[in-house]
mmCIF file of C-alpha atoms in Angstrom:
data_model
loop_
_atom_site.group_PDB
_atom_site.id
_atom_site.type_symbol
_atom_site.label_atom_id
_atom_site.label_comp_id
_atom_site.label_asym_id
_atom_site.label_seq_id
_atom_site.Cartn_x
_atom_site.Cartn_y
_atom_site.Cartn_z
ATOM 1 C CA MET A 1 -35.281 -14.225 9.768
ATOM 2 C CA THR A 2 -32.771 -13.646 6.988
ATOM 3 C CA LYS A 3 -29.294 -15.063 7.134
ATOM 4 C CA PRO A 4 -26.495 -12.529 6.899
ATOM 5 C CA LYS A 5 -24.579 -12.650 3.637
ATOM 6 C CA LYS A 6 -21.322 -14.508 3.809
ATOM 7 C CA ARG A 7 -18.605 -12.586 2.033
ATOM 8 C CA VAL A 8 -16.121 -14.576 0.017
ATOM 9 C CA ILE A 9 -12.679 -13.090 -0.448
ATOM 10 C CA THR A 10 -12.375 -12.441 -4.159
ATOM 11 C CA THR A 11 -9.384 -12.079 -6.434
ATOM 12 C CA PRO A 12 -10.290 -8.449 -7.274
ATOM 13 C CA GLY A 13 -10.481 -7.709 -3.543
ATOM 14 C CA ILE A 14 -6.975 -9.071 -2.992
ATOM 15 C CA ILE A 15 -5.662 -7.187 -6.034
ATOM 16 C CA TYR A 16 -7.153 -3.864 -4.843
ATOM 17 C CA LEU A 17 -5.883 -4.493 -1.314
ATOM 18 C CA SER A 18 -2.390 -5.119 -2.699
ATOM 19 C CA LEU A 19 -2.497 -1.985 -4.868
ATOM 20 C CA PHE A 20 -3.815 0.138 -1.998
ATOM 21 C CA VAL A 21 -1.086 -1.091 0.361
ATOM 22 C CA ALA A 22 1.610 -0.685 -2.323
ATOM 23 C CA PHE A 23 0.629 2.919 -3.081
ATOM 24 C CA ALA A 24 0.256 3.805 0.617
ATOM 25 C CA THR A 25 3.707 2.319 1.256
ATOM 26 C CA VAL A 26 5.237 4.307 -1.609
ATOM 27 C CA ILE A 27 3.633 7.490 -0.260
ATOM 28 C CA LEU A 28 4.956 6.936 3.261
ATOM 29 C CA VAL A 29 8.423 5.773 2.167
ATOM 30 C CA PHE A 30 8.843 8.719 -0.220
ATOM 31 C CA SER A 31 7.808 11.121 2.543
ATOM 32 C CA ALA A 32 10.686 9.770 4.661
ATOM 33 C CA PHE A 33 13.298 10.607 2.004
ATOM 34 C CA SER A 34 15.508 13.577 2.831
ATOM 35 C CA GLY A 35 14.897 16.905 1.144
ATOM 36 C CA GLU A 36 17.934 16.352 -1.070
ATOM 37 C CA ILE A 37 16.724 12.957 -2.329
ATOM 38 C CA SER A 38 13.175 14.228 -2.776
ATOM 39 C CA SER A 39 14.418 17.191 -4.815
ATOM 40 C CA SER A 40 16.554 14.973 -7.020
ATOM 41 C CA GLN A 41 13.549 12.706 -7.681
ATOM 42 C CA SER A 42 11.374 15.689 -8.580
ATOM 43 C CA ASN A 43 14.103 17.144 -10.784
ATOM 44 C CA PHE A 44 14.505 13.803 -12.569
ATOM 45 C CA VAL A 45 10.787 13.730 -13.456
ATOM 46 C CA VAL A 46 10.833 17.409 -14.456
ATOM 47 C CA ASP A 47 13.878 16.822 -16.697
ATOM 48 C CA ILE A 48 12.135 13.939 -18.476
ATOM 49 C CA LEU A 49 8.931 15.932 -18.988
ATOM 50 C CA ASN A 50 10.910 18.999 -20.079
ATOM 51 C CA SER A 51 12.749 16.853 -22.657
ATOM 52 C CA ILE A 52 9.395 15.676 -24.002
ATOM 53 C CA LEU A 53 8.197 19.282 -24.239
ATOM 54 C CA ARG A 54 11.387 20.277 -26.080
ATOM 55 C CA PHE A 55 10.885 17.398 -28.525
ATOM 56 C CA PHE A 56 7.547 18.991 -29.414
ATOM 57 C CA GLY A 57 9.138 22.430 -29.729
ATOM 58 C CA VAL A 58 8.087 23.861 -26.357
ATOM 59 C CA ILE A 59 11.025 25.649 -24.722
ATOM 60 C CA LEU A 60 10.572 26.854 -21.134
ATOM 61 C CA ASN A 61 12.581 29.758 -19.731
ATOM 62 C CA GLU A 62 13.969 29.560 -16.172
ATOM 63 C CA SER A 63 10.894 31.119 -14.552
ATOM 64 C CA GLN A 64 8.534 28.867 -16.494
ATOM 65 C CA LEU A 65 10.651 25.839 -15.621
ATOM 66 C CA ASP A 66 10.400 26.684 -11.899
ATOM 67 C CA THR A 67 6.609 26.976 -12.183
ATOM 68 C CA PHE A 68 6.488 23.746 -14.184
ATOM 69 C CA ALA A 69 8.604 21.964 -11.528
ATOM 70 C CA PHE A 70 6.244 23.157 -8.780
ATOM 71 C CA PHE A 71 3.240 21.988 -10.817
ATOM 72 C CA VAL A 72 4.801 18.562 -11.449
ATOM 73 C CA ARG A 73 5.679 18.123 -7.764
ATOM 74 C CA LYS A 74 2.206 19.010 -6.551
ATOM 75 C CA ILE A 75 0.151 17.346 -9.292
ATOM 76 C CA ILE A 76 2.143 14.138 -9.768
ATOM 77 C CA GLY A 77 3.742 13.863 -6.338
ATOM 78 C CA HIS A 78 0.594 14.605 -4.407
ATOM 79 C CA PHE A 79 -2.667 14.804 -6.347
ATOM 80 C CA LEU A 80 -2.307 11.897 -8.808
ATOM 81 C CA ILE A 81 -0.800 9.345 -6.443
ATOM 82 C CA PHE A 82 -3.529 10.064 -3.880
ATOM 83 C CA LEU A 83 -6.190 9.943 -6.608
ATOM 84 C CA LEU A 84 -5.027 6.435 -7.540
ATOM 85 C CA ASP A 85 -4.750 5.295 -3.922
ATOM 86 C CA GLY A 86 -8.237 6.680 -3.229
ATOM 87 C CA ILE A 87 -9.605 4.595 -6.109
ATOM 88 C CA PHE A 88 -7.847 1.490 -4.773
ATOM 89 C CA ALA A 89 -9.029 2.170 -1.200
ATOM 90 C CA TYR A 90 -12.673 2.348 -2.282
ATOM 91 C CA LEU A 91 -12.455 -0.677 -4.598
ATOM 92 C CA MET A 92 -10.679 -2.652 -1.865
ATOM 93 C CA LEU A 93 -13.433 -1.884 0.627
ATOM 94 C CA ILE A 94 -16.340 -2.768 -1.652
ATOM 95 C CA ASN A 95 -14.665 -5.996 -2.764
ATOM 96 C CA LEU A 96 -13.646 -7.187 0.708
ATOM 97 C CA SER A 97 -16.715 -6.267 2.750
ATOM 98 C CA ILE A 98 -20.446 -6.780 3.053
ATOM 99 C CA MET A 99 -21.369 -3.213 3.913
ATOM 100 C CA LYS A 100 -25.037 -2.622 3.191
ATOM 101 C CA LYS A 101 -24.892 1.152 3.138
ATOM 102 C CA LYS A 102 -23.583 2.590 -0.145
ATOM 103 C CA TRP A 103 -21.873 5.515 1.566
ATOM 104 C CA LEU A 104 -19.976 3.584 4.244
ATOM 105 C CA PRO A 105 -17.131 2.448 1.926
ATOM 106 C CA VAL A 106 -16.856 6.049 0.671
ATOM 107 C CA ILE A 107 -16.512 7.392 4.213
ATOM 108 C CA LEU A 108 -14.058 4.662 5.225
ATOM 109 C CA ALA A 109 -11.939 5.124 2.080
ATOM 110 C CA ILE A 110 -11.725 8.881 2.651
ATOM 111 C CA SER A 111 -10.885 8.263 6.328
ATOM 112 C CA LEU A 112 -8.036 5.946 5.313
ATOM 113 C CA MET A 113 -6.740 8.559 2.891
ATOM 114 C CA ILE A 114 -6.915 11.292 5.562
ATOM 115 C CA MET A 115 -4.754 9.112 7.810
ATOM 116 C CA ILE A 116 -2.218 8.460 5.038
ATOM 117 C CA ALA A 117 -2.056 12.144 4.042
ATOM 118 C CA GLY A 118 -1.625 13.205 7.663
ATOM 119 C CA ALA A 119 0.977 10.527 8.352
ATOM 120 C CA SER A 120 3.010 11.452 5.270
ATOM 121 C CA GLU A 121 3.162 15.113 6.271
ATOM 122 C CA LEU A 122 3.901 14.194 9.894
ATOM 123 C CA ILE A 123 6.817 12.031 8.741
ATOM 124 C CA GLN A 124 8.151 15.000 6.763
ATOM 125 C CA LEU A 125 8.200 17.140 9.919
ATOM 126 C CA PHE A 126 10.868 14.803 11.312
ATOM 127 C CA THR A 127 12.809 14.318 8.066
ATOM 128 C CA SER A 128 15.976 16.258 7.250
ATOM 129 C CA GLY A 129 15.421 19.027 4.718
ATOM 130 C CA ARG A 130 11.652 18.495 4.605
ATOM 131 C CA SER A 131 8.660 20.197 6.167
ATOM 132 C CA GLY A 132 5.092 19.010 6.342
ATOM 133 C CA ASN A 133 2.296 21.440 5.609
ATOM 134 C CA PHE A 134 -1.483 21.547 5.465
ATOM 135 C CA TYR A 135 -1.467 22.838 1.887
ATOM 136 C CA ASP A 136 -0.036 19.503 0.731
ATOM 137 C CA VAL A 137 -2.599 17.605 2.817
ATOM 138 C CA GLY A 138 -5.299 19.586 0.986
ATOM 139 C CA ILE A 139 -3.836 18.636 -2.401
ATOM 140 C CA ASP A 140 -3.531 15.003 -1.270
ATOM 141 C CA LEU A 141 -7.120 14.865 -0.061
ATOM 142 C CA SER A 142 -8.439 16.591 -3.180
ATOM 143 C CA GLY A 143 -6.888 13.821 -5.251
ATOM 144 C CA ALA A 144 -8.079 11.103 -2.876
ATOM 145 C CA MET A 145 -11.657 12.402 -2.772
ATOM 146 C CA LEU A 146 -11.808 12.691 -6.552
ATOM 147 C CA GLY A 147 -10.501 9.119 -6.804
ATOM 148 C CA VAL A 148 -13.021 7.766 -4.294
ATOM 149 C CA ALA A 149 -15.887 9.702 -5.917
ATOM 150 C CA THR A 150 -14.906 8.489 -9.388
ATOM 151 C CA ALA A 151 -14.684 4.852 -8.259
ATOM 152 C CA PHE A 152 -18.018 5.182 -6.421
ATOM 153 C CA LEU A 153 -19.808 6.667 -9.429
ATOM 154 C CA VAL A 154 -18.359 4.131 -11.867
ATOM 155 C CA THR A 155 -19.305 1.158 -9.672
ATOM 156 C CA LEU A 156 -22.762 2.633 -9.023
ATOM 157 C CA SER A 157 -23.290 3.130 -12.749
ATOM 158 C CA ARG A 158 -22.182 -0.438 -13.490
ATOM 159 C CA LYS A 159 -24.504 -1.852 -10.814
ATOM 160 C CA GLU A 160 -27.444 0.118 -12.199
ATOM 161 C CA LYS A 161 -26.683 -1.076 -15.748
ATOM 162 C CA ALA A 162 -26.421 -4.679 -14.542
ATOM 163 C CA GLU A 163 -29.710 -4.413 -12.623
ATOM 164 C CA HIS A 164 -31.410 -2.763 -15.590
ATOM 165 C CA SER A 165 -30.225 -5.412 -18.065
ATOM 166 C CA SER A 166 -31.160 -8.307 -15.738
ATOM 167 C CA ALA A 167 -34.645 -6.838 -15.220
ATOM 168 C CA SER A 168 -35.229 -6.673 -18.989
#
């Protein structure tokens, strides 16, 4: 009879847990901001990025600036932050657990991200000047799934390299 592995809480596990919780908190807090505050935050980021573009000689007309603002809001405000939180969710789970199945942390990380995406849009339904929608949940989950998949593949690749080099 084999003894079950005892999992020791590691520093990386605590770091990834902290990052996951911090990003999830930022997501949920930002979703509770009024439409006016949210717009001013988006406009601030767009203004900075537009200034950088102008520095390099790229001048956007009004229509292009509107499209650019939409792109920034969806890509930075949804996709990228969920991509990062998906990475942290997966890394947190593999560093703080003794799951034997490779796919279980992937499924749990995606499940956590589904809950956060749903909660953030639900909060927006009850926030002045905001509205939650499934389109944003799709963008959020696309980022989260890419983050989880990337973290999974990188850790799998590192494990295989470590096993290969120790076998040699």
